[in-house]
Short mmCIF file of C-alpha atoms (C1' of nucleotides) in Angstrom, two decimals:
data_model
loop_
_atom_site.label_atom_id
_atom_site.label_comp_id
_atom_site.label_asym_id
_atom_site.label_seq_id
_atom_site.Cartn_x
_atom_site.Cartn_y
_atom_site.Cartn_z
CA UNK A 193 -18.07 9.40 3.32
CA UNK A 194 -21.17 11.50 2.33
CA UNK A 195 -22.59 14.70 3.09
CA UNK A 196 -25.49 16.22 2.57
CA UNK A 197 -25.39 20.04 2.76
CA UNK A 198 -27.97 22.25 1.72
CA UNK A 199 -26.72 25.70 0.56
CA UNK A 200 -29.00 27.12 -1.56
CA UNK A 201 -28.30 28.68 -5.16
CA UNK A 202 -25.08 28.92 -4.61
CA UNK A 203 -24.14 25.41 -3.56
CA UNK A 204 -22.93 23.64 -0.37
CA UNK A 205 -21.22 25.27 2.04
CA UNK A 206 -17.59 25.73 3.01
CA UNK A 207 -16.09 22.93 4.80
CA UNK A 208 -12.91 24.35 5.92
CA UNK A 209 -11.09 23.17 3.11
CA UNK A 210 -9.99 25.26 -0.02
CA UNK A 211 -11.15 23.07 -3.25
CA UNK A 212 -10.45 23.70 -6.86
CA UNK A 213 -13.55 22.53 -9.06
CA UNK A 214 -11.53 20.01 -12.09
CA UNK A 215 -14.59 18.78 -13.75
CA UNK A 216 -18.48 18.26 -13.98
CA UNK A 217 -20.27 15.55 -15.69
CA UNK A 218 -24.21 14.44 -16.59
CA UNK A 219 -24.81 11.95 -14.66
CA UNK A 220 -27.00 9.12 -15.94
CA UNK A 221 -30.41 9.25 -14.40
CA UNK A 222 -29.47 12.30 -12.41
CA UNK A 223 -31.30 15.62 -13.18
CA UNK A 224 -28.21 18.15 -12.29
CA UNK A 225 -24.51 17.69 -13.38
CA UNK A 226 -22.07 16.36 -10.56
CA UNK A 227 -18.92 18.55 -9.99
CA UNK A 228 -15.30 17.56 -9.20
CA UNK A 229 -13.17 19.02 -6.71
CA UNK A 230 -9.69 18.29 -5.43
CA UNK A 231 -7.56 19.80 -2.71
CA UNK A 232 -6.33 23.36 -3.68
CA UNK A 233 -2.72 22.24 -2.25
CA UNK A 234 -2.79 19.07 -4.63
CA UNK A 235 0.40 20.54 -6.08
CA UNK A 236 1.68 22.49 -3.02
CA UNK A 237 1.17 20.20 -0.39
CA UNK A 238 0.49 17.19 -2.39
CA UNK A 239 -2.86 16.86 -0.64
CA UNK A 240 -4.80 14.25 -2.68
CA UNK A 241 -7.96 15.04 -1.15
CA UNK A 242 -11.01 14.75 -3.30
CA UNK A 243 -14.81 15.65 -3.69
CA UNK A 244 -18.00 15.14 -5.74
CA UNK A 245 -20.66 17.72 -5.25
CA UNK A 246 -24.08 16.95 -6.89
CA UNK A 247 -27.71 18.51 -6.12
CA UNK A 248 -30.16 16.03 -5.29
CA UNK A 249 -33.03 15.05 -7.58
CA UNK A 250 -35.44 15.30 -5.28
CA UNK A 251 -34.82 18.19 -3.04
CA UNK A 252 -32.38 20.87 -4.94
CA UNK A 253 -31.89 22.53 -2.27
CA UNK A 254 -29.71 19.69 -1.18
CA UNK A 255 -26.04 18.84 -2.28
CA UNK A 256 -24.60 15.74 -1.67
CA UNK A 257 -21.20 15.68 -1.28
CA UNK A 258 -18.76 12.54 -1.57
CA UNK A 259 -15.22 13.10 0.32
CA UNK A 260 -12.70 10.96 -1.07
CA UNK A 261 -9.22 10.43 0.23
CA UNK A 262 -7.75 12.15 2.84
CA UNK A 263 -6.85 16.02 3.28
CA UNK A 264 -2.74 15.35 4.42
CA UNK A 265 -2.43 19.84 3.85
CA UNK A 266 -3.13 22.13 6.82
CA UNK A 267 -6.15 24.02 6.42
CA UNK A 268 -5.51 27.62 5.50
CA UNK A 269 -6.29 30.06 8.46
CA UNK A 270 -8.80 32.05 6.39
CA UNK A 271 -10.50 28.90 5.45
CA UNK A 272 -10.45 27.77 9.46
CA UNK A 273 -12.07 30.39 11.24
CA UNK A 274 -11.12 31.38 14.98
CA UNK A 275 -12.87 29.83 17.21
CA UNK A 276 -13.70 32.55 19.16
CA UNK A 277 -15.79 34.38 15.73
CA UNK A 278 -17.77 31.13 15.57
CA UNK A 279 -21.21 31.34 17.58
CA UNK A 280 -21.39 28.59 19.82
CA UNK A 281 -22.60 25.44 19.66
CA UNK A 282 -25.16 25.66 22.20
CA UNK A 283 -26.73 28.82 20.01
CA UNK A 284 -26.60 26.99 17.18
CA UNK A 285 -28.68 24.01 18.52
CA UNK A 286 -30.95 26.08 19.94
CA UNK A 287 -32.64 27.71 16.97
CA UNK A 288 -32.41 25.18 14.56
CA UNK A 289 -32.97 21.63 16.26
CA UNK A 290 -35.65 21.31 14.40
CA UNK A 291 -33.65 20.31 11.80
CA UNK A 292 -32.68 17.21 13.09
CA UNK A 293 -33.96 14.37 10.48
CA UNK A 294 -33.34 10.51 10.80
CA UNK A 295 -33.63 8.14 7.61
CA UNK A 296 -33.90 4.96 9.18
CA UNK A 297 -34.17 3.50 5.55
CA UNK A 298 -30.45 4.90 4.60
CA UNK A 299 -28.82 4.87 7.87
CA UNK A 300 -28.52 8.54 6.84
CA UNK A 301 -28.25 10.88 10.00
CA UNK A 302 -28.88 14.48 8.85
CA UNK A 303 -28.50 17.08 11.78
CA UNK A 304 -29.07 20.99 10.61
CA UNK A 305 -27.41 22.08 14.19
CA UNK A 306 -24.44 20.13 13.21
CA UNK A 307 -24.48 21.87 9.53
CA UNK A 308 -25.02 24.89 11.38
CA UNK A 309 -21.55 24.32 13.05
CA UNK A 310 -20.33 23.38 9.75
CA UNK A 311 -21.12 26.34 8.56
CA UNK A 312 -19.93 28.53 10.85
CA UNK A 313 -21.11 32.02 9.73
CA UNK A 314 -17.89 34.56 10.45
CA UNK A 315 -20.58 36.82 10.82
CA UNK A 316 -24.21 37.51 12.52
CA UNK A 317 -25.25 38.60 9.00
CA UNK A 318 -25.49 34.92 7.51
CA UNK A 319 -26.01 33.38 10.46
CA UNK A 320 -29.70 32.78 9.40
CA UNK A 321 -31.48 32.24 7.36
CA UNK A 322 -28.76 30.61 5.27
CA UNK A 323 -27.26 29.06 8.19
CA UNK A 324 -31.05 27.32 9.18
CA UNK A 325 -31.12 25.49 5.18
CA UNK A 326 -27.80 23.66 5.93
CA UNK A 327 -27.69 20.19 6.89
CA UNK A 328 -25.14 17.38 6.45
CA UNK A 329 -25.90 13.81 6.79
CA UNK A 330 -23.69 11.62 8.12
CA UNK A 331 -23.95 8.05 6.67
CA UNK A 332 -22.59 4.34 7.89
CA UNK A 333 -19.56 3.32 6.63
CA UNK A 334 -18.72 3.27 3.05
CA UNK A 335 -17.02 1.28 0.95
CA UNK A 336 -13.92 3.69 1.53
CA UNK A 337 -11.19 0.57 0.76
CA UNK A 338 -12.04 0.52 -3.12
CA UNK A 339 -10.20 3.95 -2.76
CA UNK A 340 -6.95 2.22 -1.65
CA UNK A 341 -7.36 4.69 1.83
CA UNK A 342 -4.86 3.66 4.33
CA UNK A 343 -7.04 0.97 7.05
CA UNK A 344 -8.44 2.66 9.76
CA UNK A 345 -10.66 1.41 12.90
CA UNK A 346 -13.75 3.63 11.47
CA UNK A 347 -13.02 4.24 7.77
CA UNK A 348 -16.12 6.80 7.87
CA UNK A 349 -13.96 9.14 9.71
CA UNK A 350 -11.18 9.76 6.57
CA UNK A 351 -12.76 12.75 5.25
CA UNK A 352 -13.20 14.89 8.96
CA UNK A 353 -10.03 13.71 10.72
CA UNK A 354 -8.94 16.95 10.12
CA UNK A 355 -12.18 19.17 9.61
CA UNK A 356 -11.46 22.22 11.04
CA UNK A 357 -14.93 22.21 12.46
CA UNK A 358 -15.01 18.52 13.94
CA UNK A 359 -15.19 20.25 17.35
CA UNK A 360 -17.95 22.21 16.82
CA UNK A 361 -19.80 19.13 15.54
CA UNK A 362 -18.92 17.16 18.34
CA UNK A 363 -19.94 19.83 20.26
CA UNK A 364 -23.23 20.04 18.71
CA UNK A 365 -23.68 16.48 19.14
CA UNK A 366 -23.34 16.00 22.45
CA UNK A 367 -25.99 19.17 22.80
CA UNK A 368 -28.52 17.22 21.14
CA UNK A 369 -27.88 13.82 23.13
CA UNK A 370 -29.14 15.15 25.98
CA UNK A 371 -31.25 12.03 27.36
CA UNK A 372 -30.28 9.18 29.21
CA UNK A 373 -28.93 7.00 26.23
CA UNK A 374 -25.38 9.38 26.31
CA UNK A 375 -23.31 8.83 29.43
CA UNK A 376 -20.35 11.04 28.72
CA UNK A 377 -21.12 14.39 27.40
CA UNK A 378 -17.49 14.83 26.81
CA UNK A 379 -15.93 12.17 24.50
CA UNK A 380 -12.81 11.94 22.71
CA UNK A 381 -11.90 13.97 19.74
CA UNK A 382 -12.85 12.04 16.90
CA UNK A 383 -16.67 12.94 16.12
CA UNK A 384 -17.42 10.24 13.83
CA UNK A 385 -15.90 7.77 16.53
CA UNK A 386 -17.98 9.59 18.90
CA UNK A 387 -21.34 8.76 16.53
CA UNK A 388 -20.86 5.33 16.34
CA UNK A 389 -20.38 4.90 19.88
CA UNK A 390 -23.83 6.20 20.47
CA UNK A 391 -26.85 4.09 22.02
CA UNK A 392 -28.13 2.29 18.44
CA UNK A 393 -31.64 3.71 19.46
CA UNK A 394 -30.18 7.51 19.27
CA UNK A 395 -31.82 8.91 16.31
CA UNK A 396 -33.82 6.15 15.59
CA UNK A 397 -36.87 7.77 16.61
CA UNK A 398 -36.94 11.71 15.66
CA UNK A 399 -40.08 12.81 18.09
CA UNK A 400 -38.37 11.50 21.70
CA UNK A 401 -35.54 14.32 20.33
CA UNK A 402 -38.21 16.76 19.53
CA UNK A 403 -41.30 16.50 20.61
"C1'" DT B 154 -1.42 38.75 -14.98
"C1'" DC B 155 -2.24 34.65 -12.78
"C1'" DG B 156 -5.15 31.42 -10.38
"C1'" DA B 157 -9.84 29.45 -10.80
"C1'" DT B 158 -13.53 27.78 -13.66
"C1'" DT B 159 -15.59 25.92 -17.80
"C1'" DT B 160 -16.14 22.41 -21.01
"C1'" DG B 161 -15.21 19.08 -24.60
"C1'" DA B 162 -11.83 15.48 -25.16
"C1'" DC B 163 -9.84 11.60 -23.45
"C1'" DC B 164 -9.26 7.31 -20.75
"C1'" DG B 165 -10.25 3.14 -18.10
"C1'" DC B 166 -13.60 0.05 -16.74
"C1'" DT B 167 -17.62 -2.90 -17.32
"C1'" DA C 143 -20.54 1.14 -26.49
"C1'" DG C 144 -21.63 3.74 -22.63
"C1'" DC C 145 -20.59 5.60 -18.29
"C1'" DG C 146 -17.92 7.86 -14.61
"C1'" DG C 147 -13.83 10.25 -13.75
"C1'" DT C 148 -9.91 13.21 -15.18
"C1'" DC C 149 -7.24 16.21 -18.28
"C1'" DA C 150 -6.23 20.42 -20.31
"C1'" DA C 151 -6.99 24.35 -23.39
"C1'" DA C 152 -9.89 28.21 -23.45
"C1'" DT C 153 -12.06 31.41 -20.80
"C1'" DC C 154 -13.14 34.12 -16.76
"C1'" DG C 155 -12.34 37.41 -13.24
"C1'" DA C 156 -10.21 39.67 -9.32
#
DNA sequence: TCGATTTGACCGCT
DNA sequence: AGCGGTCAAATCGA
Protein backbone atom coordinates (compact mmCIF):
# COMPACT_ATOMS: atom_id res chain seq x y z
CA UNK A 1 0.00 0.00 0.00
CA UNK A 2 1.00 3.72 -0.39
CA UNK A 3 1.21 6.66 1.63
CA UNK A 4 1.62 9.91 1.10
CA UNK A 5 2.90 11.91 4.10
CA UNK A 6 4.10 15.25 4.03
CA UNK A 7 6.72 16.05 6.74
CA UNK A 8 8.66 18.69 5.75
CA UNK A 9 12.65 18.86 5.71
CA UNK A 10 12.95 16.30 7.73
CA UNK A 11 10.88 13.63 6.02
CA UNK A 12 7.61 11.73 6.68
CA UNK A 13 6.42 11.23 9.80
CA UNK A 14 6.51 8.46 12.37
CA UNK A 15 4.18 5.73 11.80
CA UNK A 16 4.39 3.85 14.92
CA UNK A 17 6.88 1.62 13.73
CA UNK A 18 10.73 1.76 14.49
CA UNK A 19 12.56 1.46 10.87
CA UNK A 20 16.20 1.14 10.12
CA UNK A 21 17.07 3.05 6.74
CA UNK A 22 19.29 -0.08 4.55
CA UNK A 23 19.66 1.77 1.38
CA UNK A 24 18.82 4.75 -1.05
CA UNK A 25 18.95 4.74 -4.71
CA UNK A 26 18.48 7.43 -7.91
CA UNK A 27 15.68 6.62 -9.24
CA UNK A 28 15.29 6.89 -13.01
CA UNK A 29 13.21 9.86 -13.94
CA UNK A 30 12.77 10.78 -10.31
CA UNK A 31 14.31 14.10 -9.07
CA UNK A 32 15.13 12.90 -5.25
CA UNK A 33 16.75 9.52 -4.22
CA UNK A 34 14.24 6.81 -2.78
CA UNK A 35 15.24 5.37 0.68
CA UNK A 36 14.95 1.82 2.09
CA UNK A 37 13.71 0.88 5.32
CA UNK A 38 13.04 -2.41 7.06
CA UNK A 39 11.63 -3.31 10.43
CA UNK A 40 14.10 -2.43 13.30
CA UNK A 41 13.18 -6.04 14.88
CA UNK A 42 14.12 -7.76 11.43
CA UNK A 43 16.68 -9.67 13.49
CA UNK A 44 14.93 -9.61 16.93
CA UNK A 45 11.59 -10.36 16.09
CA UNK A 46 12.11 -11.48 12.63
CA UNK A 47 9.68 -8.81 11.47
CA UNK A 48 10.12 -8.64 7.65
CA UNK A 49 8.35 -5.53 7.34
CA UNK A 50 9.51 -3.17 4.67
CA UNK A 51 9.37 0.50 3.29
CA UNK A 52 10.33 2.85 0.42
CA UNK A 53 10.28 6.50 1.24
CA UNK A 54 10.72 8.91 -1.75
CA UNK A 55 9.82 12.82 -2.05
CA UNK A 56 7.60 13.55 -4.77
CA UNK A 57 8.68 15.36 -7.93
CA UNK A 58 6.17 17.58 -7.94
CA UNK A 59 5.37 18.69 -4.50
CA UNK A 60 8.62 18.04 -2.09
CA UNK A 61 6.95 18.60 0.55
CA UNK A 62 5.37 15.25 -0.02
CA UNK A 63 6.85 11.68 0.69
CA UNK A 64 5.45 8.80 -0.65
CA UNK A 65 5.81 5.93 1.17
CA UNK A 66 5.43 2.17 -0.10
CA UNK A 67 4.71 -0.45 2.90
CA UNK A 68 5.71 -3.76 1.95
CA UNK A 69 5.10 -6.94 3.85
CA UNK A 70 3.72 -7.18 7.00
CA UNK A 71 4.97 -5.82 10.55
CA UNK A 72 4.58 -9.61 12.59
CA UNK A 73 6.85 -7.44 15.87
CA UNK A 74 4.89 -5.54 18.52
CA UNK A 75 5.29 -1.99 18.26
CA UNK A 76 7.61 -0.60 20.89
CA UNK A 77 5.69 1.46 23.61
CA UNK A 78 7.76 4.59 22.96
CA UNK A 79 7.05 4.29 19.34
CA UNK A 80 3.03 3.73 20.25
CA UNK A 81 2.06 6.55 22.19
CA UNK A 82 -0.73 6.38 25.03
CA UNK A 83 -3.71 7.06 23.96
CA UNK A 84 -4.62 9.27 26.43
CA UNK A 85 -1.31 11.94 25.28
CA UNK A 86 -2.81 11.84 21.78
CA UNK A 87 -5.29 14.88 21.09
CA UNK A 88 -8.39 13.59 19.92
CA UNK A 89 -9.69 12.90 16.88
CA UNK A 90 -12.45 15.22 16.87
CA UNK A 91 -9.64 18.20 17.51
CA UNK A 92 -7.75 17.04 14.97
CA UNK A 93 -10.52 17.19 12.28
CA UNK A 94 -11.52 20.25 13.32
CA UNK A 95 -8.60 22.49 12.41
CA UNK A 96 -7.33 20.86 9.58
CA UNK A 97 -10.32 19.45 7.38
CA UNK A 98 -9.35 21.48 4.99
CA UNK A 99 -6.94 19.20 4.12
CA UNK A 100 -9.06 16.72 2.83
CA UNK A 101 -8.06 16.20 -1.08
CA UNK A 102 -9.66 13.59 -3.53
CA UNK A 103 -7.73 12.47 -6.84
CA UNK A 104 -10.40 11.00 -8.67
CA UNK A 105 -7.74 10.35 -11.48
CA UNK A 106 -5.54 7.97 -8.99
CA UNK A 107 -8.15 6.67 -6.78
CA UNK A 108 -5.77 8.38 -4.32
CA UNK A 109 -7.68 9.50 -1.06
CA UNK A 110 -5.44 11.96 0.83
CA UNK A 111 -7.02 13.12 4.24
CA UNK A 112 -4.61 15.70 6.39
CA UNK A 113 -7.07 14.98 9.59
CA UNK A 114 -6.27 11.41 9.17
CA UNK A 115 -2.31 12.30 8.87
CA UNK A 116 -2.97 14.43 11.67
CA UNK A 117 -3.93 11.25 13.70
CA UNK A 118 -1.04 9.64 12.16
CA UNK A 119 0.97 11.88 13.48
CA UNK A 120 0.00 12.13 16.71
CA UNK A 121 2.05 14.99 18.25
CA UNK A 122 3.07 13.68 22.08
CA UNK A 123 2.99 17.18 22.59
CA UNK A 124 0.92 20.64 22.04
CA UNK A 125 4.28 22.03 20.82
CA UNK A 126 4.18 20.19 17.29
CA UNK A 127 0.84 19.86 17.15
CA UNK A 128 0.76 22.60 14.41
CA UNK A 129 2.00 23.76 12.22
CA UNK A 130 3.87 20.54 11.45
CA UNK A 131 0.99 18.50 12.30
CA UNK A 132 -1.38 20.76 9.53
CA UNK A 133 1.52 19.73 6.39
CA UNK A 134 0.88 15.97 6.99
CA UNK A 135 -1.26 14.01 4.86
CA UNK A 136 -1.37 10.34 3.83
CA UNK A 137 -3.18 9.04 0.91
CA UNK A 138 -4.72 6.03 0.95
CA UNK A 139 -4.81 4.28 -2.49
CA UNK A 140 -7.00 1.15 -4.06
CA UNK A 141 -5.59 -1.98 -3.86
CA UNK A 142 -2.21 -2.79 -5.04
CA UNK A 143 -0.69 -5.35 -6.59
CA UNK A 144 0.38 -6.63 -2.99
CA UNK A 145 0.49 -10.63 -4.30
CA UNK A 146 3.78 -10.04 -6.45
CA UNK A 147 5.15 -9.71 -2.80
CA UNK A 148 4.20 -13.35 -1.99
CA UNK A 149 1.91 -11.58 1.15
CA UNK A 150 -0.18 -14.19 2.71
CA UNK A 151 -4.12 -13.75 0.79
CA UNK A 152 -6.23 -11.60 2.54
CA UNK A 153 -10.01 -10.34 1.85
CA UNK A 154 -8.56 -6.57 1.36
CA UNK A 155 -4.84 -6.94 0.58
CA UNK A 156 -4.65 -2.95 1.00
CA UNK A 157 -4.96 -3.44 4.63
CA UNK A 158 -1.29 -5.52 5.12
CA UNK A 159 0.67 -2.59 6.00
CA UNK A 160 -1.96 -0.98 9.00
CA UNK A 161 -3.30 -4.24 10.45
CA UNK A 162 -1.30 -3.40 13.17
CA UNK A 163 -0.72 0.51 13.00
CA UNK A 164 -0.70 1.60 16.27
CA UNK A 165 -2.74 4.53 15.15
CA UNK A 166 -5.48 2.63 12.99
CA UNK A 167 -7.94 3.80 15.67
CA UNK A 168 -7.33 7.17 15.53
CA UNK A 169 -7.74 7.02 11.75
CA UNK A 170 -10.81 5.28 11.92
CA UNK A 171 -11.75 7.63 14.25
CA UNK A 172 -11.00 10.46 12.10
CA UNK A 173 -12.82 8.92 9.38
CA UNK A 174 -15.91 8.45 10.63
CA UNK A 175 -15.61 12.41 11.84
CA UNK A 176 -15.40 13.43 8.40
CA UNK A 177 -18.33 11.09 7.03
CA UNK A 178 -20.67 12.94 8.63
CA UNK A 179 -23.55 13.05 5.84
CA UNK A 180 -26.07 10.73 4.98
CA UNK A 181 -23.91 8.34 2.72
CA UNK A 182 -22.31 6.65 6.32
CA UNK A 183 -24.88 4.69 8.29
CA UNK A 184 -22.76 3.39 11.11
CA UNK A 185 -20.49 5.82 12.67
CA UNK A 186 -19.00 3.01 14.56
CA UNK A 187 -17.57 0.20 12.33
CA UNK A 188 -15.37 -2.59 12.94
CA UNK A 189 -11.73 -2.31 13.63
CA UNK A 190 -10.11 -2.63 10.48
CA UNK A 191 -9.90 1.04 8.91
CA UNK A 192 -9.01 0.15 5.51
CA UNK A 193 -12.04 -2.40 5.60
CA UNK A 194 -13.94 0.38 6.94
CA UNK A 195 -12.85 2.70 3.63
CA UNK A 196 -13.87 0.43 1.21
CA UNK A 197 -17.11 -0.12 2.65
CA UNK A 198 -17.91 3.49 2.17
CA UNK A 199 -20.76 4.91 -0.25
CA UNK A 200 -18.49 4.93 -3.79
CA UNK A 201 -19.63 8.67 -4.03
CA UNK A 202 -17.72 9.51 -0.53
CA UNK A 203 -14.89 11.57 -1.58
CA UNK A 204 -15.71 11.74 -4.96
CA UNK A 205 -16.69 15.20 -4.82
CA UNK A 206 -14.36 17.37 -2.31
CA UNK A 207 -16.83 20.66 -1.99
CA UNK A 208 -20.20 18.60 -0.56
CA UNK A 209 -17.29 17.73 2.37
CA UNK A 210 -16.23 21.27 2.53
CA UNK A 211 -17.97 23.75 1.26
C1' DT B 1 31.14 1.54 22.41
C1' DC B 2 27.43 0.06 19.87
C1' DG B 3 23.43 0.80 17.04
C1' DA B 4 22.04 3.66 13.04
C1' DT B 5 23.18 5.78 8.71
C1' DT B 6 25.76 6.40 4.49
C1' DT B 7 27.22 4.88 0.19
C1' DG B 8 29.41 2.21 -3.41
C1' DA B 9 29.30 -2.59 -4.67
C1' DC B 10 26.73 -6.34 -5.85
C1' DC B 11 22.82 -9.09 -7.61
C1' DG B 12 18.65 -10.47 -10.09
C1' DC B 13 15.53 -9.30 -13.49
C1' DT B 14 14.07 -7.54 -17.96
C1' DA C 1 23.21 -3.11 -20.35
C1' DG C 2 20.48 -0.69 -17.27
C1' DC C 3 17.49 -0.45 -13.48
C1' DG C 4 15.60 -1.38 -8.85
C1' DG C 5 16.62 -3.50 -4.64
C1' DT C 6 19.87 -5.21 -1.09
C1' DC C 7 24.38 -5.89 1.14
C1' DA C 8 28.01 -4.50 3.93
C1' DA C 9 32.09 -1.79 5.17
C1' DA C 10 32.96 2.74 6.60
C1' DT C 11 31.29 6.35 9.06
C1' DC C 12 28.44 8.83 12.32
C1' DG C 13 26.68 10.03 16.71
C1' DA C 14 24.46 9.56 21.17
Amino acid sequence: MRVSAAGGAEGPVDDGHSWRKYGQKDILGAKHPRGYYRCTHRNSQGCSATKQVQRRDDDTSVFDVVYHGEHTCRPSAAAAAPAAKRPHAQTILQSLSTGLTVNTDTNILTTAAAAAAAAAPLTPENRSPAVQSVSPSLTSPVASDSYGLAPSPCPVTTGYRDWPYAVELQEVVSALATGPAVAEPAIDSDFMRYYFEFDPTFGMDQASLFP
